[in-house]
mmCIF file of C-alpha atoms in Angstrom:
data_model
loop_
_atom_site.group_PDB
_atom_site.id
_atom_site.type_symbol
_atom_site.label_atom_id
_atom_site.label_comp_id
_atom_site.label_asym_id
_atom_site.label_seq_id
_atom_site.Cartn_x
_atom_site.Cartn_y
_atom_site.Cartn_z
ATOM 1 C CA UNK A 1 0.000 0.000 0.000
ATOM 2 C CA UNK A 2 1.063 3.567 -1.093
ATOM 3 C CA UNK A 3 1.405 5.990 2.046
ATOM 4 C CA UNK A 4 -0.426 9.321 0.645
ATOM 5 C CA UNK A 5 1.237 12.156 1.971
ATOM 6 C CA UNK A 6 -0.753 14.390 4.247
ATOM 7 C CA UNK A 7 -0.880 17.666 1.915
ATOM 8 C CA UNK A 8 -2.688 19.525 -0.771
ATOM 9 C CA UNK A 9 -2.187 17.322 -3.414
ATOM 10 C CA UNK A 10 -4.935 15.037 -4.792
ATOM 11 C CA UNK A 11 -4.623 11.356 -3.888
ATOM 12 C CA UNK A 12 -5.210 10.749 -8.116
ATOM 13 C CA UNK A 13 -2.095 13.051 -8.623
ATOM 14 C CA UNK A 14 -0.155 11.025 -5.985
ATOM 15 C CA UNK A 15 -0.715 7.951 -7.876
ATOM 16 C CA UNK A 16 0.335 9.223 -10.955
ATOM 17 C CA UNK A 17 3.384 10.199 -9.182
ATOM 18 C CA UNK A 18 3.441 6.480 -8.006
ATOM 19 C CA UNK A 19 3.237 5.502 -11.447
ATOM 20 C CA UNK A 20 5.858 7.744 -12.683
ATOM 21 C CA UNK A 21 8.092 6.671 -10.157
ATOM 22 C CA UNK A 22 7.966 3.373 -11.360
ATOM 23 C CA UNK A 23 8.821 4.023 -14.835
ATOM 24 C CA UNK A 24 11.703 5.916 -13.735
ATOM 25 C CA UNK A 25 13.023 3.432 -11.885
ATOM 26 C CA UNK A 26 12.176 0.635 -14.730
ATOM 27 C CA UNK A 27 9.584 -1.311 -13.020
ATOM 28 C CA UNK A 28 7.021 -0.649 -15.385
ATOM 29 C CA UNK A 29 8.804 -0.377 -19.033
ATOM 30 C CA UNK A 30 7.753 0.661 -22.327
ATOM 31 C CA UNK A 31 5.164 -1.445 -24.036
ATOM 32 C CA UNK A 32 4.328 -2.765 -20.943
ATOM 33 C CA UNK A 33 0.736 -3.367 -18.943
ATOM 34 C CA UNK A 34 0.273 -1.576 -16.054
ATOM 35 C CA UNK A 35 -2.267 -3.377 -13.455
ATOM 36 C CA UNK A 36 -5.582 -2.753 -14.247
ATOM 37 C CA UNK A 37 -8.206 -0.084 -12.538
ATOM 38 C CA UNK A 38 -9.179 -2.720 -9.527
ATOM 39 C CA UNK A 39 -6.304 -4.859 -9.393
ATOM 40 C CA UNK A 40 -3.805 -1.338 -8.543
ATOM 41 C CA UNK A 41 -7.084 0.191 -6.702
ATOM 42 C CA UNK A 42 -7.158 -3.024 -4.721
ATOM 43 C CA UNK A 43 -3.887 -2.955 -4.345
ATOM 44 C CA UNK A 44 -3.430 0.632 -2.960
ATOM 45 C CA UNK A 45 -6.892 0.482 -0.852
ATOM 46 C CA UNK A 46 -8.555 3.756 -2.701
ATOM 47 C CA UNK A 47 -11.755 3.442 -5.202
ATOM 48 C CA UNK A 48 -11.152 2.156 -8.349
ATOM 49 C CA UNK A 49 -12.394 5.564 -10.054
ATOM 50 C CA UNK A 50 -9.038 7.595 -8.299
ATOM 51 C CA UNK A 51 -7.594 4.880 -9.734
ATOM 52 C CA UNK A 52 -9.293 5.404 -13.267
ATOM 53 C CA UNK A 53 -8.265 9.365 -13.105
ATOM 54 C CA UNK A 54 -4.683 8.766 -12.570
ATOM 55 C CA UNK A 55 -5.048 6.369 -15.983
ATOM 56 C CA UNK A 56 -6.882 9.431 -17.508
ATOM 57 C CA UNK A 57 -4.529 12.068 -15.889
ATOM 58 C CA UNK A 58 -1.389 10.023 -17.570
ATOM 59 C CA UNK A 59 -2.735 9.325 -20.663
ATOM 60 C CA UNK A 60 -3.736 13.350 -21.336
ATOM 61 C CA UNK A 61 0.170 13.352 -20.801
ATOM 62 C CA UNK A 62 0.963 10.476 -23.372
ATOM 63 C CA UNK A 63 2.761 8.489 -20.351
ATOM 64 C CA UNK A 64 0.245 5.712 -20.822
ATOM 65 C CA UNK A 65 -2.191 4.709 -23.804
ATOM 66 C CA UNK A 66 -5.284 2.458 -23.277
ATOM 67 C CA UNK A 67 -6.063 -0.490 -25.258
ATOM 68 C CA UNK A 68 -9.853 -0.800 -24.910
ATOM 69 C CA UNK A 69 -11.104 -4.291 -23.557
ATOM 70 C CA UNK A 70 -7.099 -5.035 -22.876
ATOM 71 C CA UNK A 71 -5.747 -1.796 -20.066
ATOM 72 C CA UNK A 72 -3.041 0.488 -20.264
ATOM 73 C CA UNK A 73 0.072 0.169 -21.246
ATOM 74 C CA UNK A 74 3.048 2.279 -20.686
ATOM 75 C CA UNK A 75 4.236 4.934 -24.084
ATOM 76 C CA UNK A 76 7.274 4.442 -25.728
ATOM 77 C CA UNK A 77 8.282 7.897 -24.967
ATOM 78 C CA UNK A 78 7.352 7.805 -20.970
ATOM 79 C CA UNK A 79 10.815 7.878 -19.723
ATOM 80 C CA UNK A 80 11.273 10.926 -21.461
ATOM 81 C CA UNK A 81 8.297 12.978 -20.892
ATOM 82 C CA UNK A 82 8.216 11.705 -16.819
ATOM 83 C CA UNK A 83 11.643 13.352 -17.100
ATOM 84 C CA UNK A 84 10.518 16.625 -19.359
ATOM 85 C CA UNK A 85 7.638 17.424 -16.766
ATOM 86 C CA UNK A 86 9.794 16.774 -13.613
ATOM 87 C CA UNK A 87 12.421 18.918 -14.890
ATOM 88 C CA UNK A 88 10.193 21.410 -16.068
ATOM 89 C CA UNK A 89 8.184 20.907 -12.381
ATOM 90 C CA UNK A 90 11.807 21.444 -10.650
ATOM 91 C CA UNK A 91 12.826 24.361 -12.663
ATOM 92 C CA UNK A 92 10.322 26.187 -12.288
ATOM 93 C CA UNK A 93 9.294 25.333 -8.720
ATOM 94 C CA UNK A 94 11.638 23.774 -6.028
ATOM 95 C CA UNK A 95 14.249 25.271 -7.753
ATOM 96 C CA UNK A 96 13.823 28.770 -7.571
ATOM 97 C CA UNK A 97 13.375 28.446 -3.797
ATOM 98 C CA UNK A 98 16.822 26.722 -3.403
ATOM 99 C CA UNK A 99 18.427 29.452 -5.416
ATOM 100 C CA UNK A 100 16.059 32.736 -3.007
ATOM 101 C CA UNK A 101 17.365 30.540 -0.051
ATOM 102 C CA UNK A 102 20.905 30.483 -1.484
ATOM 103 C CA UNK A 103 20.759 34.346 -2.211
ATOM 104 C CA UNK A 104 19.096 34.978 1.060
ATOM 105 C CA UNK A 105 22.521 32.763 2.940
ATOM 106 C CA UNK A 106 24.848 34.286 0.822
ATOM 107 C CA UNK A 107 26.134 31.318 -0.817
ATOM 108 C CA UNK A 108 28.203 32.080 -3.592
ATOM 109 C CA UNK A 109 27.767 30.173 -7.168
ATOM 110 C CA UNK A 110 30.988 29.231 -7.249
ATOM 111 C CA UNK A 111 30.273 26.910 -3.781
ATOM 112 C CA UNK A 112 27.125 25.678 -4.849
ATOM 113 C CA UNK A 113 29.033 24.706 -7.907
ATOM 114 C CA UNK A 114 31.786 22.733 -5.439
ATOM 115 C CA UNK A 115 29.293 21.087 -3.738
ATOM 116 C CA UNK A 116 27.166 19.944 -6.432
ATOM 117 C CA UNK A 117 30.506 18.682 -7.831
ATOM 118 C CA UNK A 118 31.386 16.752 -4.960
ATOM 119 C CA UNK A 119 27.858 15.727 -4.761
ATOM 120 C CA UNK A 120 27.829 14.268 -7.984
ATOM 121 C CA UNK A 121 31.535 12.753 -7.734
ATOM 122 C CA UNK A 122 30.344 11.018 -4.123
ATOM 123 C CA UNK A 123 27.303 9.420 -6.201
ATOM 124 C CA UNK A 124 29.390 7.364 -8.934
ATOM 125 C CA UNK A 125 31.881 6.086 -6.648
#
């Protein structure tokens, strides 16, 4: 069972999320079937039609494409456009609040730049 996070976002969203976490992270792959309305409804313990707007929600975003009578399956092109919107998301959002919070600490560039660095170096050892 998903944990939904106590805030202003719509459980449907957060199981988009879900579901866009999973691609990400290769669990559900191109081409492939995603569980159906009841099975992941059942699974997650929420009505099968918050299930059924997440399916809806994705597809408008040409993550997932339905097969009548068959389910959904995941786009060729998910990876990518999970990725576009995030980035997009992150940008435009969390990001600018890192960099006010930055300004407001007086953190230079340069040490944001040495720390991301570092960051980054720490992660493919």
């Amino acid at each position: 069972m998903v944990a939904f996070k106590e805030n202003n976002k719509a459980i449907y969203l957060q199981i988009a999320d879900k579901i866009c976490d999973d691609i990400l992270a290769g669990v559900f792959t191109p081409g492939a079937r995603i569980p159906s309305v009841r099975d992941y409804a059942a699974s997650l313990e929420v009505n099968a039609n918050t299930v059924m707007r997440s399916y809806e929600y994705l597809e408008r975003l040409g993550i997932v494409f339905n097969r009548r009578g068959i389910g959904f399956f995941v786009a060729d092109s998910a990876f990518e456009t999970v990725v576009g919107i995030r980035r997009e998301t992150f940008i435009n959002g969390e990001l600018q609040s890192v960099f006010r919070q930055l300004m407001l600490m007086g953190i230079p560039s340069e040490e944001l730049k040495n720390m991301y660095n570092k960051y980054l170096n720490d992660v493919v050892k």
